[in-house]
mmCIF file of C-alpha atoms in Angstrom:
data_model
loop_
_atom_site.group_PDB
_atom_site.id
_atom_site.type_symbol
_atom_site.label_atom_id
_atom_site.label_comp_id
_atom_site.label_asym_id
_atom_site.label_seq_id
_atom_site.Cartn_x
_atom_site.Cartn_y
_atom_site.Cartn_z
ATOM 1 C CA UNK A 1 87.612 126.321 92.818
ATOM 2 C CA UNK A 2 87.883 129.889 93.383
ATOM 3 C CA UNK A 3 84.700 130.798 92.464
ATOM 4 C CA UNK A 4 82.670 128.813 95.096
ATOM 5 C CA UNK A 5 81.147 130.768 97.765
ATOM 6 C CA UNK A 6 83.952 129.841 100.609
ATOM 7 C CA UNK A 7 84.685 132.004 103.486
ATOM 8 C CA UNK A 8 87.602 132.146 106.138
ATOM 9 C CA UNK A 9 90.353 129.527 106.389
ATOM 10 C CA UNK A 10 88.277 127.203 103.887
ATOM 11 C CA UNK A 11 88.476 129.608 101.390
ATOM 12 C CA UNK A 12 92.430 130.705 101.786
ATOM 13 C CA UNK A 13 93.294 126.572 101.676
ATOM 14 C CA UNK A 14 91.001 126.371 98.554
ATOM 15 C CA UNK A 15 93.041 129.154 97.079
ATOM 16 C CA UNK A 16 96.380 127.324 98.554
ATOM 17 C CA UNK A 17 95.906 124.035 96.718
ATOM 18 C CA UNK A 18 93.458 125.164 93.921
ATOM 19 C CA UNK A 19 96.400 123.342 91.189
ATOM 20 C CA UNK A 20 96.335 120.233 93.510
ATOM 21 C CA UNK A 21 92.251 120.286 93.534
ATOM 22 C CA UNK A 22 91.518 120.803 89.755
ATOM 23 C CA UNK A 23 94.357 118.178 88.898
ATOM 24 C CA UNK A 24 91.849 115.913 91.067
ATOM 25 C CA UNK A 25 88.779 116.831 89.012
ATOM 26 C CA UNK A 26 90.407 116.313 85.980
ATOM 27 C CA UNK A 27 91.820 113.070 86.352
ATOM 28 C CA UNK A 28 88.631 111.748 87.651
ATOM 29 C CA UNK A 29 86.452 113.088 85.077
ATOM 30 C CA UNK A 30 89.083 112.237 82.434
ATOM 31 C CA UNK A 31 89.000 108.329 84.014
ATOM 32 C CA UNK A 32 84.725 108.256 83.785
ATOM 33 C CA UNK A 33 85.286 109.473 80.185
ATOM 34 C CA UNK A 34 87.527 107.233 79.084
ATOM 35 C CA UNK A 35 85.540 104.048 80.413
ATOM 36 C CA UNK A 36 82.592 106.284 79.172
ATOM 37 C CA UNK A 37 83.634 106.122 75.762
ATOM 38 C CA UNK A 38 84.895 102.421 75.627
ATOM 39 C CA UNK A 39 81.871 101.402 76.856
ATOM 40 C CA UNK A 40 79.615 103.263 74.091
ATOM 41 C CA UNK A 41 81.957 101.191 71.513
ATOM 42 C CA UNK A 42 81.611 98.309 72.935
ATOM 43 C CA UNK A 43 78.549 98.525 73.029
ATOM 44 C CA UNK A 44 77.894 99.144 69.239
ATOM 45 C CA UNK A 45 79.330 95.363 68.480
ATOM 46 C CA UNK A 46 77.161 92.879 69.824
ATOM 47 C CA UNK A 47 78.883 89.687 71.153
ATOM 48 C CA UNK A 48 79.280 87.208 68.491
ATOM 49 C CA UNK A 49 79.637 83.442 69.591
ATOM 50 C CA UNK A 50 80.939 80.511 68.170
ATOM 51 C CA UNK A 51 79.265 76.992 67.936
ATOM 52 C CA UNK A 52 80.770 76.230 71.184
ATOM 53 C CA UNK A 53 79.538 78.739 72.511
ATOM 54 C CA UNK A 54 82.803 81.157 73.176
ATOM 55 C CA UNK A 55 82.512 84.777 72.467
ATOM 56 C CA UNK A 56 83.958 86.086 69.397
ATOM 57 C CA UNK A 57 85.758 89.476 69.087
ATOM 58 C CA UNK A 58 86.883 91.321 66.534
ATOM 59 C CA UNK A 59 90.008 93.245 68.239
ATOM 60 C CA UNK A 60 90.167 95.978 65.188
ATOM 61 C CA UNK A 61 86.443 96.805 65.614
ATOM 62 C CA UNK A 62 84.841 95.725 69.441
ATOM 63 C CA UNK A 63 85.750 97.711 71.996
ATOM 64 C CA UNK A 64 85.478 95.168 74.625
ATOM 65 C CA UNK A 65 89.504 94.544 74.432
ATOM 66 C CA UNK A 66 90.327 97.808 75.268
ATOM 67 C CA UNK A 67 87.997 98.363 78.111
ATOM 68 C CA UNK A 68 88.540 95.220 79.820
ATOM 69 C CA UNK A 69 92.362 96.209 79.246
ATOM 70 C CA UNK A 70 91.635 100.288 80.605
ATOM 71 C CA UNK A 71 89.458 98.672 83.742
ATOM 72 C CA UNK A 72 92.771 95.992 84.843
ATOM 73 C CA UNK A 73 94.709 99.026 84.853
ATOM 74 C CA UNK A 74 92.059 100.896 86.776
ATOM 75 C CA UNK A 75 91.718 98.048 89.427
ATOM 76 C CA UNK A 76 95.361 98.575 89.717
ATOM 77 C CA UNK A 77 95.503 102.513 90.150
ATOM 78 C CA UNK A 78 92.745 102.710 92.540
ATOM 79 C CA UNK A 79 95.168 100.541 95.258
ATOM 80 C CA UNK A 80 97.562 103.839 95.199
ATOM 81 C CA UNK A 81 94.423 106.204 95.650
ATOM 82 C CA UNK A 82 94.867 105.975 99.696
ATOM 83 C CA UNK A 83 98.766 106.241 99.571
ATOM 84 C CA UNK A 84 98.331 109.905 97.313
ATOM 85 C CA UNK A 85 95.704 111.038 99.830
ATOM 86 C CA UNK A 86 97.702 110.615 102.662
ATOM 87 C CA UNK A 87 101.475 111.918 101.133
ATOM 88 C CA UNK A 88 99.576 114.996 100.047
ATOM 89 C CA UNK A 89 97.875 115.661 103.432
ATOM 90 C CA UNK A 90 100.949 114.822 105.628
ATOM 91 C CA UNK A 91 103.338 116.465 103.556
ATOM 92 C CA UNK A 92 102.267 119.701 101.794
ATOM 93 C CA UNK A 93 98.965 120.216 103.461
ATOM 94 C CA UNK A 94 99.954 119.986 106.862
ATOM 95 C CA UNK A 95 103.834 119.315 107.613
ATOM 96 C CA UNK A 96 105.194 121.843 105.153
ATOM 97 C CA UNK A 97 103.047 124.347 106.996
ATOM 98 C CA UNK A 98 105.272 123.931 109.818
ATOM 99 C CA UNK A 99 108.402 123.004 108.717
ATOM 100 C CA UNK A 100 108.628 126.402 106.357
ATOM 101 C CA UNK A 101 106.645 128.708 109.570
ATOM 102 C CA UNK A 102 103.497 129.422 107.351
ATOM 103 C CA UNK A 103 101.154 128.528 109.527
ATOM 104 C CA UNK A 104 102.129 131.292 112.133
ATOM 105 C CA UNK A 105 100.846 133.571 109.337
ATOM 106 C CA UNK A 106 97.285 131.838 109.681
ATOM 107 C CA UNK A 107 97.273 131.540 113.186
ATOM 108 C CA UNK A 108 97.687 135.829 113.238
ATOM 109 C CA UNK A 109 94.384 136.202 110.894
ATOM 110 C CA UNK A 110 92.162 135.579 114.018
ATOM 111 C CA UNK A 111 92.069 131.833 113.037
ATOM 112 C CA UNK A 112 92.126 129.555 115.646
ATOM 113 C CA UNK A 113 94.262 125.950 115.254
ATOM 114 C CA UNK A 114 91.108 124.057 115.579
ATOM 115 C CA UNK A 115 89.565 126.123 112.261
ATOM 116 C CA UNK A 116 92.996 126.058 111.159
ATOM 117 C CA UNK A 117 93.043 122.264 110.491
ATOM 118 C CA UNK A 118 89.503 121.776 109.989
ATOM 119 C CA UNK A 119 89.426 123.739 107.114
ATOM 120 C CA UNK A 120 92.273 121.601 105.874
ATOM 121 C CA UNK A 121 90.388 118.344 106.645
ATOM 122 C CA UNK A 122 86.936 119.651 105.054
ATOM 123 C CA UNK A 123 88.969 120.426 101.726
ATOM 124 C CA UNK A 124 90.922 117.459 101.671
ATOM 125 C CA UNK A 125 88.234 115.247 102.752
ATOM 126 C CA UNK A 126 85.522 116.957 100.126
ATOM 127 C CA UNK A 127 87.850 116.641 97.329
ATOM 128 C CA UNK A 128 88.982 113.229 97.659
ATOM 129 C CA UNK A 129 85.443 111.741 98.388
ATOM 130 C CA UNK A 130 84.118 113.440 95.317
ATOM 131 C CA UNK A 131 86.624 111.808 93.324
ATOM 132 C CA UNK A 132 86.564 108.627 94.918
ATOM 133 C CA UNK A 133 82.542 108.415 93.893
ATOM 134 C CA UNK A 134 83.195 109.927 90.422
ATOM 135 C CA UNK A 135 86.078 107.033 89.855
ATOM 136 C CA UNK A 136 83.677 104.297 91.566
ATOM 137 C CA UNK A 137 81.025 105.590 89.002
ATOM 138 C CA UNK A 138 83.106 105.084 86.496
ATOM 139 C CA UNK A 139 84.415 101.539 87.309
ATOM 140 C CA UNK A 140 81.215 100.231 87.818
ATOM 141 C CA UNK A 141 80.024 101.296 84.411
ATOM 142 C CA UNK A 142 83.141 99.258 82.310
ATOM 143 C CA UNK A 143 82.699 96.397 84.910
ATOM 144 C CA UNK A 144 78.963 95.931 84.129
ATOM 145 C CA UNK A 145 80.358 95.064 81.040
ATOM 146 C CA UNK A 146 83.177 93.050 81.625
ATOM 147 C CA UNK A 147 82.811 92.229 85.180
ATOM 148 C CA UNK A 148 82.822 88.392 86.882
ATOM 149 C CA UNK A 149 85.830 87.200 84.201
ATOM 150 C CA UNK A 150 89.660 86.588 84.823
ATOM 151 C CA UNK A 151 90.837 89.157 86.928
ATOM 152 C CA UNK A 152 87.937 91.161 87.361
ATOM 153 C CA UNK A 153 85.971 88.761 89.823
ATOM 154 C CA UNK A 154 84.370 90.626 93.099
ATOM 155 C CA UNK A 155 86.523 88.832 95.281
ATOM 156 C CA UNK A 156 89.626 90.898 93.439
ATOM 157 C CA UNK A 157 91.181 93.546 94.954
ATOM 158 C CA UNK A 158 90.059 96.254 92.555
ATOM 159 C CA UNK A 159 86.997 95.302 92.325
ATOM 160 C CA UNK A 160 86.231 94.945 95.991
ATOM 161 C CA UNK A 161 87.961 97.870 96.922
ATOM 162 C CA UNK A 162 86.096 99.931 94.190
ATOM 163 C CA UNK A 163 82.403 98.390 94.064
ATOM 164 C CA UNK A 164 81.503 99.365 97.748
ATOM 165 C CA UNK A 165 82.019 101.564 100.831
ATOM 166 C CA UNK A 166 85.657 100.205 101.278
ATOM 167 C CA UNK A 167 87.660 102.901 99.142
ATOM 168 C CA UNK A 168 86.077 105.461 100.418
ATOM 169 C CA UNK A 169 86.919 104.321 103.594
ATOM 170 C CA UNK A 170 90.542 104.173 103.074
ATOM 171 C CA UNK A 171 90.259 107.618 101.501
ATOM 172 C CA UNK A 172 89.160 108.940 104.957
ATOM 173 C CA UNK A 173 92.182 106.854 107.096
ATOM 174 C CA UNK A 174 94.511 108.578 104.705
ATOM 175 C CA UNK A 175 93.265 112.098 105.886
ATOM 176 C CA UNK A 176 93.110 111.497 108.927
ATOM 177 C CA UNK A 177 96.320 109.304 109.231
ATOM 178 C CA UNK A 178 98.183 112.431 107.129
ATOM 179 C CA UNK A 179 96.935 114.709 109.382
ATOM 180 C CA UNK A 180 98.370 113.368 112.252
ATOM 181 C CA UNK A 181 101.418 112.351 111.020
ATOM 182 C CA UNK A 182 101.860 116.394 109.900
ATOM 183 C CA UNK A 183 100.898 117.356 113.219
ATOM 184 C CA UNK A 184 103.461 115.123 114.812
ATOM 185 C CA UNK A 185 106.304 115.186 112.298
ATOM 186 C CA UNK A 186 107.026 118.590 110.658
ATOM 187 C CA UNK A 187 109.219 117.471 108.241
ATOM 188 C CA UNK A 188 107.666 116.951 105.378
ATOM 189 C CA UNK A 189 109.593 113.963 103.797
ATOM 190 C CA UNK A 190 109.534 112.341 107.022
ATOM 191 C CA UNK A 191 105.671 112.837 107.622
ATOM 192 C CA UNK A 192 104.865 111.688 103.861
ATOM 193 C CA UNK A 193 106.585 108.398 104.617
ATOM 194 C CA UNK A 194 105.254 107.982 108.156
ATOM 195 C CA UNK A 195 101.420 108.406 106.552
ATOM 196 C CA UNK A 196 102.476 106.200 103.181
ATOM 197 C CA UNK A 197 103.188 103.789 105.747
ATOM 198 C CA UNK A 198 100.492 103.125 107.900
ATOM 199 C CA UNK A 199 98.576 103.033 104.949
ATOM 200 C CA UNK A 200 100.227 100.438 103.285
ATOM 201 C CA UNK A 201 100.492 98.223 106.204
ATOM 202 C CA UNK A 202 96.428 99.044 107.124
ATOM 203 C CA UNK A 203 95.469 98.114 103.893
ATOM 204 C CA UNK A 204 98.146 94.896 103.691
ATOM 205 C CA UNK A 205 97.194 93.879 107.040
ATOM 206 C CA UNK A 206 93.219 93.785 106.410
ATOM 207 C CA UNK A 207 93.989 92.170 102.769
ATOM 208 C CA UNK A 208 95.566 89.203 104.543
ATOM 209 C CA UNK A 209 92.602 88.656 106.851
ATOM 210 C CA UNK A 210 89.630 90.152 105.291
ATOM 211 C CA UNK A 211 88.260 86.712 104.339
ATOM 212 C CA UNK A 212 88.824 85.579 107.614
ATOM 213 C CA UNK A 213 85.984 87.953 109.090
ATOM 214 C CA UNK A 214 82.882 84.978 107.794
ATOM 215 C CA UNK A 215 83.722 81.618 107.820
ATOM 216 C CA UNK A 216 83.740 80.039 104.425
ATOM 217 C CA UNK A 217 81.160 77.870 102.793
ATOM 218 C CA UNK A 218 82.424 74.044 103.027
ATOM 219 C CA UNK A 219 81.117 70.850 100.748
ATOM 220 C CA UNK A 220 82.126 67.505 100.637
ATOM 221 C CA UNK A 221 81.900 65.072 98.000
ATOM 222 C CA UNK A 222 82.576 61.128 96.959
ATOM 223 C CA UNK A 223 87.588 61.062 96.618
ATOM 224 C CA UNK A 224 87.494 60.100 92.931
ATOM 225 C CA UNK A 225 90.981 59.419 91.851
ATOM 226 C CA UNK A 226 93.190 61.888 89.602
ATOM 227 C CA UNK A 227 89.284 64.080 89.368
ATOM 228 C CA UNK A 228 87.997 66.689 91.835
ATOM 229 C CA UNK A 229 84.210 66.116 91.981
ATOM 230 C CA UNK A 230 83.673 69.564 93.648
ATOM 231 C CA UNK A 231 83.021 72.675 92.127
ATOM 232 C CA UNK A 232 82.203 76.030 93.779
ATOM 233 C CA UNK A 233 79.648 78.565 92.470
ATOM 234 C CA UNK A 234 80.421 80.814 89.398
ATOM 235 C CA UNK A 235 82.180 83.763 91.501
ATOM 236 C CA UNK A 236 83.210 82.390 94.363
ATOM 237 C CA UNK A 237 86.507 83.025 96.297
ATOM 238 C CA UNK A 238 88.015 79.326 96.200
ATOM 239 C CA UNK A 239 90.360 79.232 100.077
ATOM 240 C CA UNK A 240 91.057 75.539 100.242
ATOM 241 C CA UNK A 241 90.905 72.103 99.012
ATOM 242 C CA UNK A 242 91.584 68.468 100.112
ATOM 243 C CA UNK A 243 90.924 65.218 101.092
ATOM 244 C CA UNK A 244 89.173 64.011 104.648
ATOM 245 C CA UNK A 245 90.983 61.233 105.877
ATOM 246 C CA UNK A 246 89.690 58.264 107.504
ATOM 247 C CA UNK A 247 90.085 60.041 111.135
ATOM 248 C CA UNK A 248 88.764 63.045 110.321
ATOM 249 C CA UNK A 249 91.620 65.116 109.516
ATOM 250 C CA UNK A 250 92.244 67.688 106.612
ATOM 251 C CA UNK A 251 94.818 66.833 103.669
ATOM 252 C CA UNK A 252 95.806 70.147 102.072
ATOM 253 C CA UNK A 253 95.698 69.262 98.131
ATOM 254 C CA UNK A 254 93.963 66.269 96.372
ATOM 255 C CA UNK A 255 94.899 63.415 94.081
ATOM 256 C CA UNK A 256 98.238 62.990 92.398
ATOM 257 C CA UNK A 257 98.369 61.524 89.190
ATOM 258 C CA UNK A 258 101.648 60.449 89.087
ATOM 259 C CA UNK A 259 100.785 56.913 89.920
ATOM 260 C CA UNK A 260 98.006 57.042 89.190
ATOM 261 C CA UNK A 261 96.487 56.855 92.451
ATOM 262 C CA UNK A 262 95.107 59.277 95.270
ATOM 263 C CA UNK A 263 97.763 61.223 97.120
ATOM 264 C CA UNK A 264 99.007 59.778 100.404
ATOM 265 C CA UNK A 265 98.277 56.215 99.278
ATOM 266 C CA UNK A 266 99.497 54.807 102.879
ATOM 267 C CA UNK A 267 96.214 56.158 104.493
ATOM 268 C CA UNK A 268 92.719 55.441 103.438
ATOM 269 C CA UNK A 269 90.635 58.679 102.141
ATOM 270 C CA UNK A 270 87.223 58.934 102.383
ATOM 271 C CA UNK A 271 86.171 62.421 100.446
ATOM 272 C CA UNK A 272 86.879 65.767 99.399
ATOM 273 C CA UNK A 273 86.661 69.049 100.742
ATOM 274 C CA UNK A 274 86.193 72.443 99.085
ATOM 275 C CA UNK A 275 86.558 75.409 101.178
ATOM 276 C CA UNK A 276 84.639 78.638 99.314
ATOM 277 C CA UNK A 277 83.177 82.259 100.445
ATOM 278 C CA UNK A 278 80.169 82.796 97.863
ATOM 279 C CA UNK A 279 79.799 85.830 96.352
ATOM 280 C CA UNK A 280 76.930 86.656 98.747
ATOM 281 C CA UNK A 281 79.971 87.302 101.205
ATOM 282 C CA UNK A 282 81.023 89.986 99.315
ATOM 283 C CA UNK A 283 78.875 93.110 100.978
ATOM 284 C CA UNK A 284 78.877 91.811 104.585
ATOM 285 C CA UNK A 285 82.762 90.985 103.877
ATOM 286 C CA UNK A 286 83.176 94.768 102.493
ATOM 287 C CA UNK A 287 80.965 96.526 105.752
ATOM 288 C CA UNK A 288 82.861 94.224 107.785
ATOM 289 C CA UNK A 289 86.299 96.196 106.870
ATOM 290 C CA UNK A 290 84.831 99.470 106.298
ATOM 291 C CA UNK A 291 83.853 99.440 109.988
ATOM 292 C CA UNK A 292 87.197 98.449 110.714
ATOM 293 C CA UNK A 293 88.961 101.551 108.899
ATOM 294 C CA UNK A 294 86.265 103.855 109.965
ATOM 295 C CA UNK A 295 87.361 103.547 113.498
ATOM 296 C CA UNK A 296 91.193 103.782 112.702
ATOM 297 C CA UNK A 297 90.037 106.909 110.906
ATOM 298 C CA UNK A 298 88.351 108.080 113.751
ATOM 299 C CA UNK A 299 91.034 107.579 116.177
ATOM 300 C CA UNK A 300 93.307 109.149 113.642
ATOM 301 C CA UNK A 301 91.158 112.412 113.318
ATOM 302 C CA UNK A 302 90.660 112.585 117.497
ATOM 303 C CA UNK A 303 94.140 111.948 117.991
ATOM 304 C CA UNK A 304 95.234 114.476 115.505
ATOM 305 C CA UNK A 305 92.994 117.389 117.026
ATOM 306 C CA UNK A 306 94.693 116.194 120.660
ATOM 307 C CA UNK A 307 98.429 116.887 119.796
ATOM 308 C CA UNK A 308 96.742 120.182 117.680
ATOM 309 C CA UNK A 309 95.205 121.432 121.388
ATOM 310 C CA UNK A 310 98.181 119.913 123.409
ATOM 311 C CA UNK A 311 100.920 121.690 120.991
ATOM 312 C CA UNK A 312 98.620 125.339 119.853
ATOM 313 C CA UNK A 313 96.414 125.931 122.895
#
């Protein structure tokens, strides 16, 4: 990192967190070879199907076990990508610079606060968005492979954090949400947990409610007892299902087959219901929430630069 042609405060918070930055590099060009190389074996054993039609694998020789194992634990490290970003911003990038006095020493070196935290921002905000593309490179080539099966569906959270603009976005809320939480809190512990925080309950919150943002897909069909006669499309995020009473309204569930008979026998049914987003609402889904963040982020960064000028005229 050293080596690149920086100048000024970019250069001395390169220097600073030069460890932090090739520890970055590495783990994301380690993660693209890994799925690299699992995908070359897999690729070398064809799929082999039965009679039936199921595919056949040879665990000692295909290497389509261990990637689709390597990419579930990939769609689970990506969710902790935004919590690292913003610990390490509001914590030793920023807060630790005041809570041990170190940025006084910056501030003498004809740097102005503005620069001052830019530079931060521009370092933490290159590094992290590098990564983030390297790592989405990477997860799209093992899910090309192994994609659209049990746990690895679009409508997942790895894979529709990952496959799109939505990461990234979260990368750039955790900058800006660790930035401001170093500028207001300069204790370092304290600032890590404020930022790890708002984070979690950002990305939480917008889990809960992202398939809210279209309205789902809904089809009807003939109640056929102890049987659903629906089906939804190959992909598709399944949100409800039910009968349609006689009056119109909405039974959560369908038919018992206890008794043999259709649930709530006292009232007469008169079809099904199947509540679905396609896989089409994927991408608009995915823009819909990047917007969303994007502003936060935006917010974050303006407020941030606010309580910099209000505090370090």
């Amino acid at each position: 990192m050293s080596t690149l042609a920086l100048k000024g405060s970019t250069w001395v918070t390169v220097r600073q967190y030069r460890r932090t930055l090739w520890l970055v590099t590495a783990a994301a060009v380690g993660a693209l070879a890994v799925i690299g190389v699992l995908r070359i074996w897999d690729a070398q054993y064809p799929d082999v199907r039965t009679e039936d039609g199921y595919l056949q694998l040879d665990p000692f020789n295909s290497g389509n076990p261990w990637l689709r194992g390597a990419m579930l634990s990939f769609s689970e490290g990506v969710l902790g990508i935004p919590f690292l970003v913003a610990l390490f911003v509001a914590g030793p990038m920023v807060a630790r610079e005041f809570e041990s006095g170190t940025y006084q020493l910056s501030l003498t070196q004809s740097v102005s606060p503005v620069s001052w935290l830019r530079s931060k921002l521009t370092v933490a905000t290159v590094t992290t968005l590098g990564a983030v593309l390297v790592l989405t490179g990477a997860y799209a080539l093992g899910w090309a492979r192994v994609g659209d099966s049990y746990s690895l569906l679009r409508t997942d959270a790895g894979p529709y954090l990952v496959l799109g603009t939505v990461l990234v976005s979260y990368t750039l809320l955790a900058v800006a949400v660790g930035a401001l939480a170093g500028l207001l809190i300069h204790r370092t512990l304290v600032a890590m947990s404020a930022a790890g925080l708002f984070v979690g309950v950002t990305l939480l919150t917008l889990h809960a409610f992202r398939w809210d943002f279209l309205t789902p897909v809904t089809i009807t069909g003939e109640a056929v007892e102890d049987a659903s006669t629906l089906m939804a499309p190959d992909g598709a995020l399944i949100l409800d299902q039910g009968l349609i009473m006689a009056d119109g309204r909405r039974e959560a569930g369908w038919f018992c087959g206890d008794s043999g008979g259709a649930c709530r026998v006292d009232e007469p049914v008169t079809a099904q219901y199947l509540d679905y987003h396609p896989v089409s609402h994927v991408l608009p889904t995915q823009l819909i929430e990047t917007g969303i963040v994007l502003a936060i982020a935006a917010l974050a960064a303006l407020a941030a630069f606010r309580v910099l000028r209000a505090r370090h005229p």
